[in-house]
mmCIF file of C-alpha atoms in Angstrom:
data_model
loop_
_atom_site.group_PDB
_atom_site.id
_atom_site.type_symbol
_atom_site.label_atom_id
_atom_site.label_comp_id
_atom_site.label_asym_id
_atom_site.label_seq_id
_atom_site.Cartn_x
_atom_site.Cartn_y
_atom_site.Cartn_z
ATOM 1 C CA MET Y 1 -208.419 285.772 63.870
ATOM 2 C CA THR Y 2 -205.449 283.508 62.207
ATOM 3 C CA HIS Y 3 -202.391 284.917 61.856
ATOM 4 C CA THR Y 4 -200.075 283.290 59.165
ATOM 5 C CA VAL Y 5 -195.821 283.317 59.828
ATOM 6 C CA THR Y 6 -194.238 283.036 57.023
ATOM 7 C CA THR Y 7 -190.307 281.768 57.502
ATOM 8 C CA ARG Y 8 -187.980 283.022 54.875
ATOM 9 C CA PRO Y 9 -184.600 281.209 53.832
ATOM 10 C CA PRO Y 10 -181.180 282.424 54.995
ATOM 11 C CA ALA Y 11 -179.703 285.097 52.556
ATOM 12 C CA SER Y 12 -176.595 283.263 52.439
ATOM 13 C CA ALA Y 13 -178.620 279.705 51.555
ATOM 14 C CA LYS Y 14 -178.852 278.823 47.541
ATOM 15 C CA PRO Y 15 -181.228 277.010 45.987
ATOM 16 C CA VAL Y 16 -179.994 273.763 44.915
ATOM 17 C CA GLY Y 17 -181.129 272.899 41.555
ATOM 18 C CA PRO Y 18 -180.069 271.089 38.106
ATOM 19 C CA LEU Y 19 -178.090 273.748 37.099
ATOM 20 C CA GLY Y 20 -175.993 274.234 40.533
ATOM 21 C CA THR Y 21 -175.642 270.592 40.408
ATOM 22 C CA ALA Y 22 -174.118 271.076 36.615
ATOM 23 C CA GLY Y 23 -171.869 273.732 37.517
ATOM 24 C CA ARG Y 24 -170.030 272.197 40.313
ATOM 25 C CA SER Y 25 -169.816 268.904 38.251
ATOM 26 C CA LEU Y 26 -168.252 270.503 35.096
ATOM 27 C CA ALA Y 27 -165.893 272.719 37.689
ATOM 28 C CA ALA Y 28 -164.630 269.135 39.318
ATOM 29 C CA ARG Y 29 -164.213 268.001 35.602
ATOM 30 C CA THR Y 30 -162.158 270.760 34.848
ATOM 31 C CA ALA Y 31 -159.938 270.908 37.946
ATOM 32 C CA ARG Y 32 -159.427 266.828 37.147
ATOM 33 C CA ARG Y 33 -158.658 267.526 33.450
ATOM 34 C CA LYS Y 34 -156.125 270.218 34.770
ATOM 35 C CA ALA Y 35 -154.471 267.626 37.468
ATOM 36 C CA LEU Y 36 -154.427 265.017 34.770
ATOM 37 C CA LEU Y 37 -152.600 267.513 32.104
ATOM 38 C CA HIS Y 38 -150.133 268.955 34.951
ATOM 39 C CA TRP Y 39 -149.026 265.313 35.910
ATOM 40 C CA ILE Y 40 -148.794 264.347 32.211
ATOM 41 C CA ALA Y 41 -146.398 267.750 31.908
ATOM 42 C CA VAL Y 42 -144.413 267.311 34.844
ATOM 43 C CA HIS Y 43 -143.705 263.427 34.047
ATOM 44 C CA CYS Y 44 -143.148 263.958 30.442
ATOM 45 C CA LEU Y 45 -140.067 266.064 31.335
ATOM 46 C CA GLY Y 46 -139.161 263.706 34.112
ATOM 47 C CA ILE Y 47 -139.154 261.115 31.540
ATOM 48 C CA THR Y 48 -137.346 262.898 29.020
ATOM 49 C CA ALA Y 49 -134.416 263.916 31.264
ATOM 50 C CA ALA Y 50 -134.356 259.889 32.445
ATOM 51 C CA LEU Y 51 -134.114 259.195 28.927
ATOM 52 C CA PHE Y 52 -131.248 261.680 28.384
ATOM 53 C CA PHE Y 53 -129.298 260.272 31.159
ATOM 54 C CA VAL Y 54 -129.949 256.517 30.623
ATOM 55 C CA MET Y 55 -129.621 256.331 26.717
ATOM 56 C CA PRO Y 56 -125.712 256.093 26.900
ATOM 57 C CA PHE Y 57 -125.760 253.264 29.593
ATOM 58 C CA VAL Y 58 -128.492 251.544 26.933
ATOM 59 C CA PHE Y 59 -126.547 252.047 23.741
ATOM 60 C CA ILE Y 60 -123.197 250.741 25.987
ATOM 61 C CA LEU Y 61 -125.238 247.616 27.028
ATOM 62 C CA LEU Y 62 -126.367 246.571 23.438
ATOM 63 C CA THR Y 63 -123.109 247.125 21.712
ATOM 64 C CA SER Y 64 -121.299 245.182 24.568
ATOM 65 C CA LEU Y 65 -123.500 242.285 23.686
ATOM 66 C CA MET Y 66 -122.857 242.152 19.798
ATOM 67 C CA ASP Y 67 -120.325 240.237 18.039
ATOM 68 C CA ASP Y 68 -117.488 241.880 16.630
ATOM 69 C CA ARG Y 69 -118.452 242.749 13.200
ATOM 70 C CA GLN Y 70 -121.571 244.275 13.940
ATOM 71 C CA ALA Y 71 -120.156 246.147 16.332
ATOM 72 C CA LEU Y 72 -118.376 248.209 13.830
ATOM 73 C CA THR Y 73 -121.649 248.823 11.986
ATOM 74 C CA SER Y 74 -124.290 251.682 12.740
ATOM 75 C CA ALA Y 75 -126.932 248.798 13.956
ATOM 76 C CA LEU Y 76 -128.208 249.375 17.213
ATOM 77 C CA TRP Y 77 -130.227 246.499 17.976
ATOM 78 C CA PRO Y 78 -127.945 242.976 18.454
ATOM 79 C CA ARG Y 79 -128.399 240.299 15.978
ATOM 80 C CA SER Y 80 -127.255 237.990 18.434
ATOM 81 C CA TRP Y 81 -126.890 237.957 22.529
ATOM 82 C CA ASN Y 82 -123.275 237.374 22.967
ATOM 83 C CA TRP Y 83 -123.128 237.337 27.110
ATOM 84 C CA ASP Y 84 -119.561 235.423 26.750
ATOM 85 C CA ASN Y 85 -118.240 239.014 25.763
ATOM 86 C CA TYR Y 86 -117.999 239.830 29.752
ATOM 87 C CA ALA Y 87 -116.470 236.745 30.363
ATOM 88 C CA ASN Y 88 -113.852 237.518 27.857
ATOM 89 C CA VAL Y 89 -113.654 240.696 29.492
ATOM 90 C CA TRP Y 90 -113.471 239.359 32.980
ATOM 91 C CA ASN Y 91 -110.723 236.771 32.184
ATOM 92 C CA ALA Y 92 -108.828 239.316 29.916
ATOM 93 C CA PRO Y 93 -105.034 239.339 31.506
ATOM 94 C CA GLY Y 94 -104.722 241.848 33.848
ATOM 95 C CA PHE Y 95 -108.159 242.657 34.630
ATOM 96 C CA LEU Y 96 -109.002 240.631 37.896
ATOM 97 C CA THR Y 97 -105.403 242.337 39.103
ATOM 98 C CA TRP Y 98 -107.043 245.492 38.020
ATOM 99 C CA TRP Y 99 -109.925 245.119 39.959
ATOM 100 C CA ARG Y 100 -108.292 243.885 43.650
ATOM 101 C CA ASN Y 101 -106.087 247.052 43.303
ATOM 102 C CA THR Y 102 -108.941 249.713 42.749
ATOM 103 C CA LEU Y 103 -110.931 247.607 45.719
ATOM 104 C CA MET Y 104 -108.096 248.313 47.759
ATOM 105 C CA TYR Y 105 -107.492 251.797 46.748
ATOM 106 C CA ALA Y 106 -110.958 252.735 47.232
ATOM 107 C CA GLY Y 107 -111.418 250.516 50.573
ATOM 108 C CA LEU Y 108 -108.594 251.534 52.356
ATOM 109 C CA GLY Y 109 -108.543 255.318 51.101
ATOM 110 C CA THR Y 110 -112.438 255.567 52.087
ATOM 111 C CA LEU Y 111 -112.004 253.860 55.456
ATOM 112 C CA PHE Y 112 -108.264 256.202 56.257
ATOM 113 C CA THR Y 113 -110.161 259.335 54.978
ATOM 114 C CA VAL Y 114 -113.423 258.891 57.000
ATOM 115 C CA VAL Y 115 -111.456 257.838 60.095
ATOM 116 C CA SER Y 116 -108.818 260.603 59.963
ATOM 117 C CA SER Y 117 -111.164 263.483 59.357
ATOM 118 C CA LEU Y 118 -114.054 263.130 61.721
ATOM 119 C CA PRO Y 119 -112.100 263.775 64.893
ATOM 120 C CA VAL Y 120 -110.759 267.040 62.759
ATOM 121 C CA ALA Y 121 -113.957 268.144 61.898
ATOM 122 C CA TYR Y 122 -115.311 267.131 65.310
ATOM 123 C CA ALA Y 123 -112.945 269.548 67.039
ATOM 124 C CA LEU Y 124 -113.591 272.429 64.570
ATOM 125 C CA ALA Y 125 -117.619 272.166 64.998
ATOM 126 C CA LYS Y 126 -117.545 271.661 68.834
ATOM 127 C CA PHE Y 127 -114.178 272.645 70.335
ATOM 128 C CA ARG Y 128 -113.683 276.685 71.288
ATOM 129 C CA PHE Y 129 -109.794 277.202 71.354
ATOM 130 C CA ARG Y 130 -107.705 279.914 70.192
ATOM 131 C CA GLY Y 131 -107.236 279.645 66.470
ATOM 132 C CA ARG Y 132 -110.315 277.369 65.458
ATOM 133 C CA ARG Y 133 -111.255 279.840 62.804
ATOM 134 C CA ILE Y 134 -107.852 280.045 61.438
ATOM 135 C CA ALA Y 135 -107.606 276.436 61.086
ATOM 136 C CA THR Y 136 -111.053 276.194 59.453
ATOM 137 C CA MET Y 137 -109.802 279.103 56.914
ATOM 138 C CA LEU Y 138 -106.959 276.844 56.109
ATOM 139 C CA VAL Y 139 -109.044 273.625 55.263
ATOM 140 C CA ILE Y 140 -111.042 275.713 53.089
ATOM 141 C CA SER Y 141 -107.559 277.107 51.574
ATOM 142 C CA ALA Y 142 -106.170 273.643 51.253
ATOM 143 C CA MET Y 143 -109.686 272.542 48.971
ATOM 144 C CA MET Y 144 -109.106 275.476 46.893
ATOM 145 C CA LEU Y 145 -105.377 274.086 45.947
ATOM 146 C CA PRO Y 146 -105.189 271.967 43.087
ATOM 147 C CA PRO Y 147 -103.456 268.632 43.292
ATOM 148 C CA GLN Y 148 -101.637 269.350 40.160
ATOM 149 C CA VAL Y 149 -99.536 272.261 41.982
ATOM 150 C CA ILE Y 150 -98.122 269.949 44.842
ATOM 151 C CA ILE Y 151 -97.409 266.752 42.957
ATOM 152 C CA VAL Y 152 -94.005 267.361 41.989
ATOM 153 C CA PRO Y 153 -92.594 267.688 45.587
ATOM 154 C CA MET Y 154 -94.593 265.004 46.278
ATOM 155 C CA TYR Y 155 -93.457 262.925 43.782
ATOM 156 C CA LEU Y 156 -90.236 263.343 44.457
ATOM 157 C CA PHE Y 157 -90.668 262.641 48.548
ATOM 158 C CA TRP Y 158 -92.439 259.281 47.633
ATOM 159 C CA ALA Y 159 -89.730 258.430 44.903
ATOM 160 C CA LYS Y 160 -86.443 259.668 46.442
ATOM 161 C CA GLN Y 161 -87.066 259.342 50.100
ATOM 162 C CA MET Y 162 -89.766 256.433 50.385
ATOM 163 C CA HIS Y 163 -88.898 254.490 47.483
ATOM 164 C CA MET Y 164 -92.988 253.579 46.949
ATOM 165 C CA THR Y 165 -93.410 254.425 43.285
ATOM 166 C CA GLY Y 166 -94.895 252.144 41.359
ATOM 167 C CA SER Y 167 -97.287 251.224 43.793
ATOM 168 C CA LEU Y 168 -100.623 252.762 45.094
ATOM 169 C CA TRP Y 169 -99.607 253.159 48.853
ATOM 170 C CA PRO Y 170 -98.316 256.845 47.718
ATOM 171 C CA LEU Y 171 -101.751 257.670 47.185
ATOM 172 C CA ILE Y 172 -103.370 255.826 50.191
ATOM 173 C CA ILE Y 173 -101.104 256.665 52.800
ATOM 174 C CA PRO Y 174 -102.101 260.382 52.896
ATOM 175 C CA MET Y 175 -105.541 259.873 53.205
ATOM 176 C CA ALA Y 176 -105.018 258.474 56.691
ATOM 177 C CA PHE Y 177 -104.091 262.254 57.690
ATOM 178 C CA GLY Y 178 -107.190 263.711 56.586
ATOM 179 C CA ASP Y 179 -108.749 265.259 53.398
ATOM 180 C CA ALA Y 180 -109.933 269.023 53.466
ATOM 181 C CA PHE Y 181 -112.935 268.377 51.633
ATOM 182 C CA SER Y 182 -114.291 265.845 53.695
ATOM 183 C CA ILE Y 183 -113.123 267.594 56.816
ATOM 184 C CA PHE Y 184 -115.345 270.891 55.754
ATOM 185 C CA LEU Y 185 -118.424 268.553 54.898
ATOM 186 C CA LEU Y 186 -118.057 266.728 58.105
ATOM 187 C CA ARG Y 187 -118.067 270.020 60.002
ATOM 188 C CA GLN Y 188 -120.502 271.602 58.238
ATOM 189 C CA PHE Y 189 -122.689 268.670 59.117
ATOM 190 C CA LEU Y 190 -121.299 268.174 62.820
ATOM 191 C CA LEU Y 191 -122.879 272.128 63.300
ATOM 192 C CA THR Y 192 -126.341 270.766 63.102
ATOM 193 C CA ILE Y 193 -125.984 268.745 66.061
ATOM 194 C CA PRO Y 194 -127.096 270.312 69.110
ATOM 195 C CA ASN Y 195 -124.693 270.981 71.763
ATOM 196 C CA GLU Y 196 -127.339 269.850 74.619
ATOM 197 C CA TYR Y 197 -126.602 265.970 73.524
ATOM 198 C CA LEU Y 198 -122.955 266.243 73.875
ATOM 199 C CA ASP Y 199 -123.447 268.436 77.346
ATOM 200 C CA ALA Y 200 -125.544 265.749 78.336
ATOM 201 C CA ALA Y 201 -123.000 262.388 77.616
ATOM 202 C CA LYS Y 202 -120.546 264.625 79.409
ATOM 203 C CA VAL Y 203 -122.664 265.246 82.370
ATOM 204 C CA ASP Y 204 -123.033 261.109 82.289
ATOM 205 C CA GLY Y 205 -119.202 260.984 82.415
ATOM 206 C CA CYS Y 206 -118.095 260.422 78.708
ATOM 207 C CA GLY Y 207 -115.234 261.678 77.580
ATOM 208 C CA GLU Y 208 -114.438 263.498 74.231
ATOM 209 C CA LEU Y 209 -113.667 260.092 72.289
ATOM 210 C CA ARG Y 210 -116.730 258.170 73.609
ATOM 211 C CA THR Y 211 -118.830 261.144 73.342
ATOM 212 C CA LEU Y 212 -117.541 261.243 69.445
ATOM 213 C CA LEU Y 213 -118.283 257.784 69.165
ATOM 214 C CA ARG Y 214 -121.100 257.285 71.257
ATOM 215 C CA ILE Y 215 -123.237 260.159 70.224
ATOM 216 C CA VAL Y 216 -121.633 262.152 67.571
ATOM 217 C CA VAL Y 217 -121.001 259.133 65.289
ATOM 218 C CA PRO Y 218 -124.792 257.490 64.976
ATOM 219 C CA LEU Y 219 -126.135 261.271 64.788
ATOM 220 C CA ALA Y 220 -123.857 261.981 61.893
ATOM 221 C CA LYS Y 221 -124.240 258.760 59.903
ATOM 222 C CA PRO Y 222 -125.891 260.498 56.831
ATOM 223 C CA GLY Y 223 -122.777 262.946 56.969
ATOM 224 C CA ILE Y 224 -120.462 260.195 57.169
ATOM 225 C CA ALA Y 225 -121.886 258.261 54.235
ATOM 226 C CA ALA Y 226 -122.169 261.223 51.975
ATOM 227 C CA VAL Y 227 -118.531 261.645 52.722
ATOM 228 C CA ALA Y 228 -117.710 257.918 52.515
ATOM 229 C CA LEU Y 229 -119.222 257.890 49.070
ATOM 230 C CA PHE Y 230 -117.656 261.221 47.915
ATOM 231 C CA GLN Y 231 -114.123 259.412 48.601
ATOM 232 C CA PHE Y 232 -115.055 256.129 47.478
ATOM 233 C CA PHE Y 233 -116.048 257.651 43.932
ATOM 234 C CA TYR Y 234 -112.982 259.615 43.978
ATOM 235 C CA CYS Y 235 -110.821 256.589 44.291
ATOM 236 C CA TRP Y 236 -112.696 254.419 41.966
ATOM 237 C CA ASN Y 237 -112.614 256.700 38.808
ATOM 238 C CA ASP Y 238 -109.115 258.350 39.936
ATOM 239 C CA TYR Y 239 -106.993 258.220 36.749
ATOM 240 C CA PHE Y 240 -104.505 260.817 37.332
ATOM 241 C CA GLY Y 241 -102.744 259.692 40.788
ATOM 242 C CA PRO Y 242 -102.453 256.072 39.285
ATOM 243 C CA GLN Y 243 -101.044 257.315 35.887
ATOM 244 C CA ILE Y 244 -98.405 259.139 38.073
ATOM 245 C CA TYR Y 245 -97.359 256.577 40.662
ATOM 246 C CA ALA Y 246 -98.282 253.652 39.166
ATOM 247 C CA SER Y 247 -98.221 253.645 35.298
ATOM 248 C CA ASP Y 248 -94.592 251.916 35.341
ATOM 249 C CA ASN Y 249 -95.726 248.809 37.236
ATOM 250 C CA PRO Y 250 -98.717 247.058 35.650
ATOM 251 C CA ALA Y 251 -99.574 244.880 38.671
ATOM 252 C CA ALA Y 252 -100.370 248.209 40.497
ATOM 253 C CA TRP Y 253 -102.922 249.218 37.910
ATOM 254 C CA THR Y 254 -106.159 250.264 38.796
ATOM 255 C CA LEU Y 255 -109.387 249.882 36.531
ATOM 256 C CA SER Y 256 -109.797 253.642 35.673
ATOM 257 C CA TYR Y 257 -105.778 253.358 34.336
ATOM 258 C CA GLY Y 258 -106.252 249.640 33.183
ATOM 259 C CA LEU Y 259 -109.282 250.527 30.847
ATOM 260 C CA GLU Y 260 -106.833 252.736 28.625
ATOM 261 C CA SER Y 261 -104.602 249.856 27.993
ATOM 262 C CA PHE Y 262 -107.450 247.292 27.481
ATOM 263 C CA LYS Y 263 -108.960 249.825 25.001
ATOM 264 C CA ASP Y 264 -105.434 250.375 23.144
ATOM 265 C CA ASN Y 265 -105.265 246.671 22.787
ATOM 266 C CA HIS Y 266 -109.138 245.900 21.418
ATOM 267 C CA HIS Y 267 -109.083 249.001 19.756
ATOM 268 C CA THR Y 268 -111.416 247.337 16.942
ATOM 269 C CA ASN Y 269 -113.559 245.366 19.510
ATOM 270 C CA TRP Y 270 -115.943 247.744 20.504
ATOM 271 C CA ASN Y 271 -118.213 245.455 22.096
ATOM 272 C CA LEU Y 272 -115.559 243.899 24.336
ATOM 273 C CA THR Y 273 -114.276 247.321 25.311
ATOM 274 C CA MET Y 274 -118.274 248.491 26.193
ATOM 275 C CA ALA Y 275 -118.321 245.062 28.061
ATOM 276 C CA ALA Y 276 -115.338 246.466 29.877
ATOM 277 C CA THR Y 277 -116.595 249.944 30.587
ATOM 278 C CA LEU Y 278 -119.630 248.606 31.917
ATOM 279 C CA LEU Y 279 -118.164 246.233 34.266
ATOM 280 C CA VAL Y 280 -116.083 249.120 35.473
ATOM 281 C CA MET Y 281 -119.149 251.719 36.295
ATOM 282 C CA ALA Y 282 -121.338 248.718 37.607
ATOM 283 C CA PRO Y 283 -119.721 248.722 41.320
ATOM 284 C CA VAL Y 284 -120.234 252.643 41.336
ATOM 285 C CA ILE Y 285 -123.984 252.497 39.977
ATOM 286 C CA ILE Y 286 -124.658 249.714 42.524
ATOM 287 C CA VAL Y 287 -123.329 251.554 45.430
ATOM 288 C CA PHE Y 288 -124.807 254.855 44.724
ATOM 289 C CA PHE Y 289 -128.490 252.864 43.954
ATOM 290 C CA PHE Y 290 -128.410 251.205 47.404
ATOM 291 C CA ALA Y 291 -126.627 254.234 49.707
ATOM 292 C CA GLN Y 292 -128.497 257.136 47.711
ATOM 293 C CA LYS Y 293 -131.290 257.981 50.535
ATOM 294 C CA ALA Y 294 -128.222 258.673 53.161
ATOM 295 C CA PHE Y 295 -125.934 260.351 50.408
ATOM 296 C CA ILE Y 296 -128.980 262.721 49.627
ATOM 297 C CA GLU Y 297 -129.767 263.210 53.210
ATOM 298 C CA GLY Y 298 -126.367 263.937 54.216
ATOM 299 C CA VAL Y 299 -125.483 266.479 51.442
ATOM 300 C CA THR Y 300 -129.044 268.074 52.267
ATOM 301 C CA LEU Y 301 -128.366 268.505 55.744
ATOM 302 C CA THR Y 302 -124.882 269.764 55.566
ATOM 303 C CA GLY Y 303 -123.965 273.288 55.225
ATOM 304 C CA VAL Y 304 -127.397 274.009 57.230
ATOM 305 C CA LYS Y 305 -125.510 276.285 59.861
ATOM 306 C CA GLY Y 306 -122.222 278.312 59.273
#
């Protein structure tokens, strides 16, 4: 007698046929269509936001390349490309002086602020001493104090006691004694550095200064870059300080203050005014473009620990 054994497929196995293949193909096309629509929606919002911020710069650029008559009209596209407008602005009386003064103010101010604020932030972040919390609260309180509150006594000090008004030194010298915002920002970043690195350096014989220079500074480069950029942008765009201390001496004017005088002298030459505005903004845009990675990293990592 012959026995026939019939083998059944597992219950979980499903027959694969034309209908099953078509269903999977339809699902894949639907998923790709949804992904494409999502990509278009996200990028359309991004492009719209980018155009919202870029269009003013495009308008300034196009206006700066027009001639004197067309700049006063409602035309948006130059009839002729007048690149010599930038040369005229660059060679305008006082413009190079304002440029040198601004570079000196921003460069020395940034250097003094970083060098003076980093040791204070290191002490507040890593040292354990009596009154550390009070010192931190004083730094935070100084951040909340508007500069207009102390401008009168400060001006009297620099004018009556030091006789240094008519220059930018009353703005540069105080930065050698630290900046509250920079100290706080660096302190928050230094809190993210593990203490084990510092302990290992001290075991190897490093003092506090050597530990700061050899261990802390390399690890804190993003935070230092963020503080340096904040201070550089502040000094470059500062209008209030030069107006108070250097307004009576055109040889000490900065670009932000001198641009106001340039606009008054060329109030009908909007092409030259726009060219001057673009020349003033260009260094800030270039610096941020090349340093944005370190800047964003420093701002992102700051404040992780309290």
